[in-house]
mmCIF file of C-alpha atoms in Angstrom:
data_model
loop_
_atom_site.group_PDB
_atom_site.id
_atom_site.type_symbol
_atom_site.label_atom_id
_atom_site.label_comp_id
_atom_site.label_asym_id
_atom_site.label_seq_id
_atom_site.Cartn_x
_atom_site.Cartn_y
_atom_site.Cartn_z
ATOM 1 C CA UNK A 1 -46.887 -302.619 -69.888
ATOM 2 C CA UNK A 2 -48.099 -305.526 -71.964
ATOM 3 C CA UNK A 3 -47.258 -304.555 -75.553
ATOM 4 C CA UNK A 4 -48.566 -307.847 -76.928
ATOM 5 C CA UNK A 5 -52.040 -306.301 -76.658
ATOM 6 C CA UNK A 6 -51.215 -304.217 -79.744
ATOM 7 C CA UNK A 7 -50.980 -305.644 -83.279
ATOM 8 C CA UNK A 8 -47.364 -306.003 -84.367
ATOM 9 C CA UNK A 9 -45.334 -307.471 -87.214
ATOM 10 C CA UNK A 10 -42.126 -308.987 -85.898
ATOM 11 C CA UNK A 11 -39.850 -308.241 -88.846
ATOM 12 C CA UNK A 12 -37.020 -306.445 -87.005
ATOM 13 C CA UNK A 13 -33.814 -308.154 -85.918
ATOM 14 C CA UNK A 14 -34.160 -307.729 -82.174
ATOM 15 C CA UNK A 15 -32.706 -307.227 -79.685
ATOM 16 C CA UNK A 16 -30.194 -304.940 -81.340
ATOM 17 C CA UNK A 17 -26.645 -305.121 -79.913
ATOM 18 C CA UNK A 18 -25.479 -303.000 -76.995
ATOM 19 C CA UNK A 19 -21.710 -302.550 -77.375
ATOM 20 C CA UNK A 20 -18.885 -300.622 -75.734
ATOM 21 C CA UNK A 21 -16.974 -298.279 -78.066
ATOM 22 C CA UNK A 22 -13.436 -298.767 -76.815
ATOM 23 C CA UNK A 23 -11.549 -296.659 -79.372
ATOM 24 C CA UNK A 24 -13.991 -293.736 -79.306
ATOM 25 C CA UNK A 25 -13.911 -293.813 -75.500
ATOM 26 C CA UNK A 26 -10.111 -293.651 -75.577
ATOM 27 C CA UNK A 27 -10.026 -290.897 -78.219
ATOM 28 C CA UNK A 28 -12.349 -288.638 -76.234
ATOM 29 C CA UNK A 29 -10.668 -289.372 -72.916
ATOM 30 C CA UNK A 30 -13.755 -288.931 -70.793
ATOM 31 C CA UNK A 31 -16.848 -291.022 -70.172
ATOM 32 C CA UNK A 32 -17.282 -294.655 -71.121
ATOM 33 C CA UNK A 33 -19.242 -294.689 -74.383
ATOM 34 C CA UNK A 34 -21.644 -297.443 -75.376
ATOM 35 C CA UNK A 35 -23.831 -297.764 -78.455
ATOM 36 C CA UNK A 36 -27.276 -299.275 -78.943
ATOM 37 C CA UNK A 37 -27.177 -300.510 -82.545
ATOM 38 C CA UNK A 38 -30.603 -299.647 -83.922
ATOM 39 C CA UNK A 39 -28.908 -299.289 -87.278
ATOM 40 C CA UNK A 40 -29.024 -303.111 -87.218
ATOM 41 C CA UNK A 41 -32.810 -303.619 -87.151
ATOM 42 C CA UNK A 42 -32.685 -305.387 -90.507
ATOM 43 C CA UNK A 43 -35.265 -303.913 -92.874
ATOM 44 C CA UNK A 44 -33.587 -302.381 -95.945
ATOM 45 C CA UNK A 45 -30.270 -301.693 -94.132
ATOM 46 C CA UNK A 46 -32.009 -300.999 -90.815
ATOM 47 C CA UNK A 47 -32.747 -297.924 -88.747
ATOM 48 C CA UNK A 48 -35.021 -296.708 -85.994
ATOM 49 C CA UNK A 49 -38.174 -296.536 -88.115
ATOM 50 C CA UNK A 50 -38.331 -300.321 -88.337
ATOM 51 C CA UNK A 51 -39.389 -300.577 -84.685
ATOM 52 C CA UNK A 52 -42.196 -298.063 -85.284
ATOM 53 C CA UNK A 53 -43.304 -299.696 -88.517
ATOM 54 C CA UNK A 54 -43.754 -303.064 -86.832
ATOM 55 C CA UNK A 55 -46.743 -301.530 -85.041
ATOM 56 C CA UNK A 56 -47.872 -299.118 -87.765
ATOM 57 C CA UNK A 57 -47.887 -301.641 -90.581
ATOM 58 C CA UNK A 58 -49.608 -304.217 -88.389
ATOM 59 C CA UNK A 59 -52.365 -301.646 -87.897
ATOM 60 C CA UNK A 60 -52.484 -301.145 -91.673
ATOM 61 C CA UNK A 61 -52.916 -304.892 -92.198
ATOM 62 C CA UNK A 62 -55.612 -305.013 -89.510
ATOM 63 C CA UNK A 63 -57.511 -302.262 -91.339
ATOM 64 C CA UNK A 64 -57.304 -304.107 -94.658
ATOM 65 C CA UNK A 65 -55.127 -301.496 -96.384
ATOM 66 C CA UNK A 66 -53.895 -302.212 -99.902
ATOM 67 C CA UNK A 67 -51.747 -299.077 -100.063
ATOM 68 C CA UNK A 68 -49.598 -297.283 -97.525
ATOM 69 C CA UNK A 69 -48.650 -293.620 -97.871
ATOM 70 C CA UNK A 70 -46.150 -291.455 -96.033
ATOM 71 C CA UNK A 71 -44.022 -288.345 -96.426
ATOM 72 C CA UNK A 72 -40.565 -287.067 -95.566
ATOM 73 C CA UNK A 73 -37.490 -285.252 -96.834
ATOM 74 C CA UNK A 74 -35.775 -286.317 -100.053
ATOM 75 C CA UNK A 75 -33.318 -288.614 -98.266
ATOM 76 C CA UNK A 76 -35.894 -289.916 -95.792
ATOM 77 C CA UNK A 77 -34.848 -293.036 -93.899
ATOM 78 C CA UNK A 78 -38.444 -293.492 -92.817
ATOM 79 C CA UNK A 79 -39.646 -293.531 -96.432
ATOM 80 C CA UNK A 80 -37.114 -296.217 -97.346
ATOM 81 C CA UNK A 81 -38.093 -298.493 -94.465
ATOM 82 C CA UNK A 82 -41.811 -297.951 -95.134
ATOM 83 C CA UNK A 83 -41.272 -298.971 -98.764
ATOM 84 C CA UNK A 84 -39.462 -302.102 -97.583
ATOM 85 C CA UNK A 85 -42.303 -303.104 -95.258
ATOM 86 C CA UNK A 86 -44.850 -302.524 -98.028
ATOM 87 C CA UNK A 87 -42.815 -304.688 -100.398
ATOM 88 C CA UNK A 88 -42.677 -307.511 -97.887
ATOM 89 C CA UNK A 89 -46.430 -307.298 -97.304
ATOM 90 C CA UNK A 90 -47.348 -306.997 -100.982
ATOM 91 C CA UNK A 91 -48.850 -303.523 -100.538
ATOM 92 C CA UNK A 92 -48.442 -300.552 -102.829
ATOM 93 C CA UNK A 93 -46.484 -297.663 -101.344
ATOM 94 C CA UNK A 94 -46.611 -294.002 -102.319
ATOM 95 C CA UNK A 95 -44.199 -291.455 -100.825
ATOM 96 C CA UNK A 96 -44.326 -287.659 -100.882
ATOM 97 C CA UNK A 97 -40.819 -286.216 -100.692
ATOM 98 C CA UNK A 98 -40.080 -282.624 -99.663
ATOM 99 C CA UNK A 99 -36.956 -280.773 -100.802
ATOM 100 C CA UNK A 100 -35.659 -279.297 -97.535
ATOM 101 C CA UNK A 101 -32.037 -278.711 -98.580
ATOM 102 C CA UNK A 102 -32.199 -277.345 -102.165
ATOM 103 C CA UNK A 103 -29.325 -279.652 -103.135
ATOM 104 C CA UNK A 104 -29.341 -279.988 -106.923
ATOM 105 C CA UNK A 105 -26.853 -282.810 -107.531
ATOM 106 C CA UNK A 106 -28.144 -286.098 -108.933
ATOM 107 C CA UNK A 107 -26.695 -288.243 -106.157
ATOM 108 C CA UNK A 108 -28.731 -286.416 -103.535
ATOM 109 C CA UNK A 109 -31.939 -286.513 -105.544
ATOM 110 C CA UNK A 110 -31.643 -289.958 -107.140
ATOM 111 C CA UNK A 111 -29.201 -292.049 -105.092
ATOM 112 C CA UNK A 112 -29.165 -293.235 -101.466
ATOM 113 C CA UNK A 113 -32.597 -293.608 -99.912
ATOM 114 C CA UNK A 114 -34.362 -292.437 -103.083
ATOM 115 C CA UNK A 115 -32.781 -295.240 -105.089
ATOM 116 C CA UNK A 116 -33.894 -297.737 -102.436
ATOM 117 C CA UNK A 117 -37.448 -296.320 -102.327
ATOM 118 C CA UNK A 118 -37.793 -297.121 -106.025
ATOM 119 C CA UNK A 119 -35.959 -300.436 -105.746
ATOM 120 C CA UNK A 120 -38.575 -301.547 -103.208
ATOM 121 C CA UNK A 121 -41.285 -300.645 -105.731
ATOM 122 C CA UNK A 122 -42.575 -297.423 -104.182
ATOM 123 C CA UNK A 123 -43.834 -294.511 -106.256
ATOM 124 C CA UNK A 124 -42.714 -291.013 -105.282
ATOM 125 C CA UNK A 125 -43.588 -287.398 -105.972
ATOM 126 C CA UNK A 126 -41.528 -284.357 -105.081
ATOM 127 C CA UNK A 127 -42.556 -281.062 -103.456
ATOM 128 C CA UNK A 128 -40.590 -277.855 -102.822
ATOM 129 C CA UNK A 129 -39.586 -277.063 -99.255
ATOM 130 C CA UNK A 130 -42.073 -275.322 -96.999
ATOM 131 C CA UNK A 131 -45.139 -277.244 -98.146
ATOM 132 C CA UNK A 132 -47.851 -278.445 -95.780
ATOM 133 C CA UNK A 133 -46.793 -282.051 -96.252
ATOM 134 C CA UNK A 134 -49.419 -283.660 -93.974
ATOM 135 C CA UNK A 135 -52.068 -281.688 -95.865
ATOM 136 C CA UNK A 136 -50.650 -282.697 -99.253
ATOM 137 C CA UNK A 137 -50.599 -286.314 -98.126
ATOM 138 C CA UNK A 138 -54.240 -286.247 -97.051
ATOM 139 C CA UNK A 139 -55.259 -284.716 -100.388
ATOM 140 C CA UNK A 140 -53.364 -287.400 -102.288
ATOM 141 C CA UNK A 141 -54.805 -290.134 -100.082
ATOM 142 C CA UNK A 142 -58.340 -288.907 -100.709
ATOM 143 C CA UNK A 143 -57.752 -289.054 -104.463
ATOM 144 C CA UNK A 144 -56.575 -292.634 -104.116
ATOM 145 C CA UNK A 145 -59.549 -293.524 -101.916
ATOM 146 C CA UNK A 146 -61.988 -292.058 -104.422
ATOM 147 C CA UNK A 147 -60.409 -294.394 -106.967
ATOM 148 C CA UNK A 148 -61.201 -297.351 -104.728
ATOM 149 C CA UNK A 149 -57.936 -297.783 -102.811
ATOM 150 C CA UNK A 150 -57.839 -298.522 -99.078
ATOM 151 C CA UNK A 151 -55.018 -296.184 -98.036
ATOM 152 C CA UNK A 152 -53.309 -296.266 -94.666
ATOM 153 C CA UNK A 153 -51.565 -292.945 -93.974
ATOM 154 C CA UNK A 154 -48.428 -292.856 -91.819
ATOM 155 C CA UNK A 155 -47.224 -289.477 -90.502
ATOM 156 C CA UNK A 156 -43.704 -288.320 -91.258
ATOM 157 C CA UNK A 157 -41.172 -290.337 -89.282
ATOM 158 C CA UNK A 158 -43.891 -292.750 -88.181
ATOM 159 C CA UNK A 159 -44.334 -290.428 -85.228
ATOM 160 C CA UNK A 160 -47.703 -291.002 -83.624
ATOM 161 C CA UNK A 161 -48.765 -292.954 -80.537
ATOM 162 C CA UNK A 162 -48.869 -296.225 -82.473
ATOM 163 C CA UNK A 163 -45.382 -295.789 -83.907
ATOM 164 C CA UNK A 164 -43.962 -294.647 -80.574
ATOM 165 C CA UNK A 165 -44.818 -298.065 -79.116
ATOM 166 C CA UNK A 166 -41.741 -299.319 -80.951
ATOM 167 C CA UNK A 167 -39.530 -297.197 -78.724
ATOM 168 C CA UNK A 168 -41.444 -297.980 -75.571
ATOM 169 C CA UNK A 169 -40.414 -301.542 -76.394
ATOM 170 C CA UNK A 170 -36.838 -300.391 -77.065
ATOM 171 C CA UNK A 171 -36.685 -298.800 -73.608
ATOM 172 C CA UNK A 172 -37.665 -302.121 -72.041
ATOM 173 C CA UNK A 173 -35.130 -303.952 -74.205
ATOM 174 C CA UNK A 174 -32.278 -301.590 -73.356
ATOM 175 C CA UNK A 175 -32.902 -301.713 -69.615
ATOM 176 C CA UNK A 176 -33.037 -305.517 -69.731
ATOM 177 C CA UNK A 177 -29.691 -305.606 -71.565
ATOM 178 C CA UNK A 178 -28.137 -303.183 -69.073
ATOM 179 C CA UNK A 179 -29.425 -305.287 -66.181
ATOM 180 C CA UNK A 180 -28.036 -308.474 -67.721
ATOM 181 C CA UNK A 181 -24.572 -306.963 -68.285
ATOM 182 C CA UNK A 182 -24.372 -304.985 -65.035
ATOM 183 C CA UNK A 183 -24.200 -301.686 -66.944
ATOM 184 C CA UNK A 184 -25.354 -298.633 -64.997
ATOM 185 C CA UNK A 185 -26.424 -296.065 -67.622
ATOM 186 C CA UNK A 186 -25.766 -292.476 -66.571
ATOM 187 C CA UNK A 187 -26.954 -290.890 -69.819
ATOM 188 C CA UNK A 188 -28.903 -292.049 -72.876
ATOM 189 C CA UNK A 189 -28.609 -289.833 -75.970
ATOM 190 C CA UNK A 190 -29.810 -289.926 -79.562
ATOM 191 C CA UNK A 191 -30.780 -287.749 -82.525
ATOM 192 C CA UNK A 192 -34.354 -286.449 -82.302
ATOM 193 C CA UNK A 193 -36.433 -285.154 -85.195
ATOM 194 C CA UNK A 194 -40.099 -285.991 -85.726
ATOM 195 C CA UNK A 195 -40.256 -286.891 -81.994
ATOM 196 C CA UNK A 196 -41.518 -290.497 -82.056
ATOM 197 C CA UNK A 197 -38.261 -292.128 -80.970
ATOM 198 C CA UNK A 198 -37.721 -289.817 -78.014
ATOM 199 C CA UNK A 199 -41.402 -289.872 -77.013
ATOM 200 C CA UNK A 200 -41.481 -293.663 -76.983
ATOM 201 C CA UNK A 201 -38.235 -293.929 -75.040
ATOM 202 C CA UNK A 202 -39.226 -291.407 -72.395
ATOM 203 C CA UNK A 203 -42.628 -293.037 -71.968
ATOM 204 C CA UNK A 204 -41.109 -296.487 -71.540
ATOM 205 C CA UNK A 205 -38.334 -295.323 -69.211
ATOM 206 C CA UNK A 206 -40.764 -293.314 -67.083
ATOM 207 C CA UNK A 207 -43.316 -296.125 -66.862
ATOM 208 C CA UNK A 208 -40.745 -298.555 -65.432
ATOM 209 C CA UNK A 209 -39.053 -295.894 -63.271
ATOM 210 C CA UNK A 210 -35.688 -296.592 -64.923
ATOM 211 C CA UNK A 211 -34.182 -293.306 -63.717
ATOM 212 C CA UNK A 212 -32.037 -293.005 -66.850
ATOM 213 C CA UNK A 213 -31.672 -289.386 -68.055
ATOM 214 C CA UNK A 214 -32.578 -289.110 -71.752
ATOM 215 C CA UNK A 215 -31.328 -286.323 -74.020
ATOM 216 C CA UNK A 216 -32.281 -285.807 -77.649
ATOM 217 C CA UNK A 217 -29.941 -283.855 -79.921
ATOM 218 C CA UNK A 218 -32.226 -281.987 -82.310
ATOM 219 C CA UNK A 219 -31.963 -282.154 -86.088
ATOM 220 C CA UNK A 220 -34.501 -279.558 -87.189
ATOM 221 C CA UNK A 221 -36.827 -277.696 -84.791
ATOM 222 C CA UNK A 222 -35.877 -275.093 -82.141
ATOM 223 C CA UNK A 223 -35.577 -276.406 -78.593
ATOM 224 C CA UNK A 224 -38.945 -275.290 -77.209
ATOM 225 C CA UNK A 225 -40.832 -276.645 -80.220
ATOM 226 C CA UNK A 226 -38.885 -279.915 -80.175
ATOM 227 C CA UNK A 227 -39.478 -280.538 -76.489
ATOM 228 C CA UNK A 228 -43.153 -279.642 -76.804
ATOM 229 C CA UNK A 229 -43.622 -282.095 -79.690
ATOM 230 C CA UNK A 230 -41.908 -284.864 -77.739
ATOM 231 C CA UNK A 231 -43.869 -284.208 -74.552
ATOM 232 C CA UNK A 232 -47.225 -284.029 -76.332
ATOM 233 C CA UNK A 233 -46.579 -287.309 -78.144
ATOM 234 C CA UNK A 234 -45.268 -288.971 -74.973
ATOM 235 C CA UNK A 235 -48.503 -288.034 -73.198
ATOM 236 C CA UNK A 236 -50.571 -289.536 -76.036
ATOM 237 C CA UNK A 237 -48.426 -292.671 -75.971
ATOM 238 C CA UNK A 238 -48.850 -293.026 -72.212
ATOM 239 C CA UNK A 239 -52.613 -292.681 -72.619
ATOM 240 C CA UNK A 240 -52.593 -295.384 -75.297
ATOM 241 C CA UNK A 241 -50.700 -297.651 -72.902
ATOM 242 C CA UNK A 242 -53.122 -296.997 -70.092
ATOM 243 C CA UNK A 243 -50.709 -295.069 -67.872
ATOM 244 C CA UNK A 244 -51.664 -291.406 -68.371
ATOM 245 C CA UNK A 245 -49.612 -288.867 -66.432
ATOM 246 C CA UNK A 246 -46.547 -291.085 -66.152
ATOM 247 C CA UNK A 247 -44.353 -288.632 -68.120
ATOM 248 C CA UNK A 248 -43.453 -285.328 -66.467
ATOM 249 C CA UNK A 249 -42.468 -282.337 -68.552
ATOM 250 C CA UNK A 250 -39.126 -281.855 -66.818
ATOM 251 C CA UNK A 251 -37.688 -285.175 -68.066
ATOM 252 C CA UNK A 252 -38.180 -284.195 -71.714
ATOM 253 C CA UNK A 253 -34.920 -282.560 -72.804
ATOM 254 C CA UNK A 254 -33.587 -281.625 -76.230
ATOM 255 C CA UNK A 255 -30.435 -279.742 -77.197
ATOM 256 C CA UNK A 256 -30.786 -278.155 -80.636
ATOM 257 C CA UNK A 257 -27.352 -276.494 -80.686
ATOM 258 C CA UNK A 258 -26.044 -278.861 -83.364
ATOM 259 C CA UNK A 259 -28.692 -278.337 -86.065
ATOM 260 C CA UNK A 260 -26.620 -275.778 -87.980
ATOM 261 C CA UNK A 261 -28.182 -273.983 -90.942
ATOM 262 C CA UNK A 262 -31.116 -276.366 -91.128
ATOM 263 C CA UNK A 263 -32.448 -279.867 -91.580
ATOM 264 C CA UNK A 264 -30.267 -282.097 -93.724
ATOM 265 C CA UNK A 265 -27.453 -279.550 -93.867
ATOM 266 C CA UNK A 266 -24.438 -281.019 -92.031
ATOM 267 C CA UNK A 267 -22.030 -278.815 -90.081
ATOM 268 C CA UNK A 268 -18.302 -279.444 -89.797
ATOM 269 C CA UNK A 269 -18.832 -281.189 -86.459
ATOM 270 C CA UNK A 270 -21.418 -283.461 -88.117
ATOM 271 C CA UNK A 271 -18.871 -284.546 -90.714
ATOM 272 C CA UNK A 272 -16.232 -284.970 -88.014
ATOM 273 C CA UNK A 273 -18.580 -287.251 -86.069
ATOM 274 C CA UNK A 274 -19.323 -289.340 -89.176
ATOM 275 C CA UNK A 275 -15.590 -289.657 -89.821
ATOM 276 C CA UNK A 276 -14.681 -290.519 -86.220
ATOM 277 C CA UNK A 277 -17.251 -293.302 -85.906
ATOM 278 C CA UNK A 278 -16.213 -294.727 -89.294
ATOM 279 C CA UNK A 279 -12.453 -294.545 -88.690
ATOM 280 C CA UNK A 280 -12.385 -295.524 -85.021
ATOM 281 C CA UNK A 281 -15.223 -298.043 -84.760
ATOM 282 C CA UNK A 282 -16.178 -299.099 -88.298
ATOM 283 C CA UNK A 283 -19.701 -297.719 -87.715
ATOM 284 C CA UNK A 284 -21.551 -295.689 -90.342
ATOM 285 C CA UNK A 285 -23.584 -292.658 -89.293
ATOM 286 C CA UNK A 286 -25.579 -290.362 -91.569
ATOM 287 C CA UNK A 287 -25.208 -286.582 -92.076
ATOM 288 C CA UNK A 288 -28.859 -285.788 -91.230
ATOM 289 C CA UNK A 289 -29.709 -287.510 -87.929
ATOM 290 C CA UNK A 290 -27.170 -289.802 -86.293
ATOM 291 C CA UNK A 291 -24.252 -287.593 -87.370
ATOM 292 C CA UNK A 292 -25.732 -284.574 -85.612
ATOM 293 C CA UNK A 293 -26.602 -286.639 -82.561
ATOM 294 C CA UNK A 294 -23.045 -287.965 -82.427
ATOM 295 C CA UNK A 295 -21.669 -284.436 -82.834
ATOM 296 C CA UNK A 296 -23.568 -283.482 -79.689
ATOM 297 C CA UNK A 297 -22.279 -286.555 -77.869
ATOM 298 C CA UNK A 298 -18.666 -285.791 -78.805
ATOM 299 C CA UNK A 299 -18.941 -282.152 -77.774
ATOM 300 C CA UNK A 300 -20.531 -283.047 -74.435
ATOM 301 C CA UNK A 301 -17.616 -285.407 -73.762
ATOM 302 C CA UNK A 302 -15.000 -282.839 -74.743
ATOM 303 C CA UNK A 303 -16.524 -280.016 -72.712
ATOM 304 C CA UNK A 304 -17.094 -282.097 -69.575
ATOM 305 C CA UNK A 305 -20.898 -282.077 -69.660
ATOM 306 C CA UNK A 306 -20.524 -285.836 -69.653
ATOM 307 C CA UNK A 307 -17.907 -286.538 -67.010
ATOM 308 C CA UNK A 308 -15.046 -289.017 -66.805
ATOM 309 C CA UNK A 309 -16.226 -292.304 -65.374
ATOM 310 C CA UNK A 310 -19.839 -291.839 -66.438
ATOM 311 C CA UNK A 311 -21.401 -294.350 -68.815
ATOM 312 C CA UNK A 312 -23.161 -292.887 -71.842
ATOM 313 C CA UNK A 313 -25.254 -294.903 -74.293
ATOM 314 C CA UNK A 314 -25.642 -293.485 -77.803
ATOM 315 C CA UNK A 315 -28.741 -294.853 -79.524
ATOM 316 C CA UNK A 316 -27.786 -295.184 -83.195
ATOM 317 C CA UNK A 317 -30.905 -294.429 -85.240
ATOM 318 C CA UNK A 318 -29.390 -295.622 -88.532
ATOM 319 C CA UNK A 319 -29.486 -293.807 -91.852
ATOM 320 C CA UNK A 320 -26.254 -294.886 -93.550
ATOM 321 C CA UNK A 321 -28.039 -295.212 -96.918
ATOM 322 C CA UNK A 322 -28.198 -291.412 -97.026
ATOM 323 C CA UNK A 323 -24.385 -291.239 -97.171
ATOM 324 C CA UNK A 324 -24.555 -292.026 -100.871
ATOM 325 C CA UNK A 325 -26.558 -288.858 -101.439
ATOM 326 C CA UNK A 326 -24.019 -286.725 -99.574
ATOM 327 C CA UNK A 327 -20.783 -287.592 -101.362
ATOM 328 C CA UNK A 328 -20.245 -283.921 -102.244
ATOM 329 C CA UNK A 329 -19.813 -282.947 -98.581
ATOM 330 C CA UNK A 330 -18.088 -286.045 -97.182
ATOM 331 C CA UNK A 331 -14.303 -286.459 -96.803
ATOM 332 C CA UNK A 332 -12.463 -287.615 -99.912
ATOM 333 C CA UNK A 333 -9.911 -290.415 -99.969
ATOM 334 C CA UNK A 334 -6.524 -289.765 -98.406
ATOM 335 C CA UNK A 335 -3.496 -290.173 -100.595
ATOM 336 C CA UNK A 336 -0.538 -292.117 -99.275
ATOM 337 C CA UNK A 337 2.384 -289.895 -98.465
ATOM 338 C CA UNK A 338 5.322 -290.264 -100.871
ATOM 339 C CA UNK A 339 8.251 -292.148 -99.373
#
């Protein structure tokens, strides 16, 4: 695969680190846990969308866009990183935000990623949950186009074949790092939502015959729907790369047991995972994506699904900015015990 054939903006801080988590490994007493730090990609506090946006925003520039538009949940990491790219390129950015949690507190609705959206100069509009957000975005884009704007529309999460190229590239990067360090990866896991990250990874890993099992821990959709979305996008990505048929359906796996009551609603094990990574490793997760992915990782270690002696890589998709919108559900400070 020769990814240089596709337009790309090289804004991300790559390669992201691949590190062993010594204290978390010891605390769980099972497999050897490693982390791929895609929270360190650099744009507006980093995250997995930066890899996708390098290709998406390059396509926008190639098409002469003067405005970029996307959509997501209120505390969308993708929206924040899109706004940052637009700011760097001098483009206008408009974001449609959907209320998927019904949280009413000001921190959730005005702080965290929302604050950063506006700080980067993006305009936003809010919709109740359950809307046809792609449809609303197309209607808004058409209004802008009729007013003379050249609008480039990015799907939620940056999840199309162009955006997925970012995680094809990540698969190549990760395997190269593992080869250089002598790390044999038995399992690769991450949080999966709009499907672009997992689709890109599975396409890249399959195309180079890496033989690394990939598991996505779902954050929203039921298992069958999640796996179908990932597989369909992986097939489109493989076609774009010129290697159709390289992805087989049986290698696309998602476990949606850790979603809880719904998207953006953290369970107790989500909060525990956020706390453990922060207290043991100094690493910040978020309560929407990486926290749920880490909850799955921790449970798989505790229940023996990941076995002692195996090496597991957790791909950290970022999202720590959202923590500041979730202060009402996060652990409070601990008081020192009286002597």
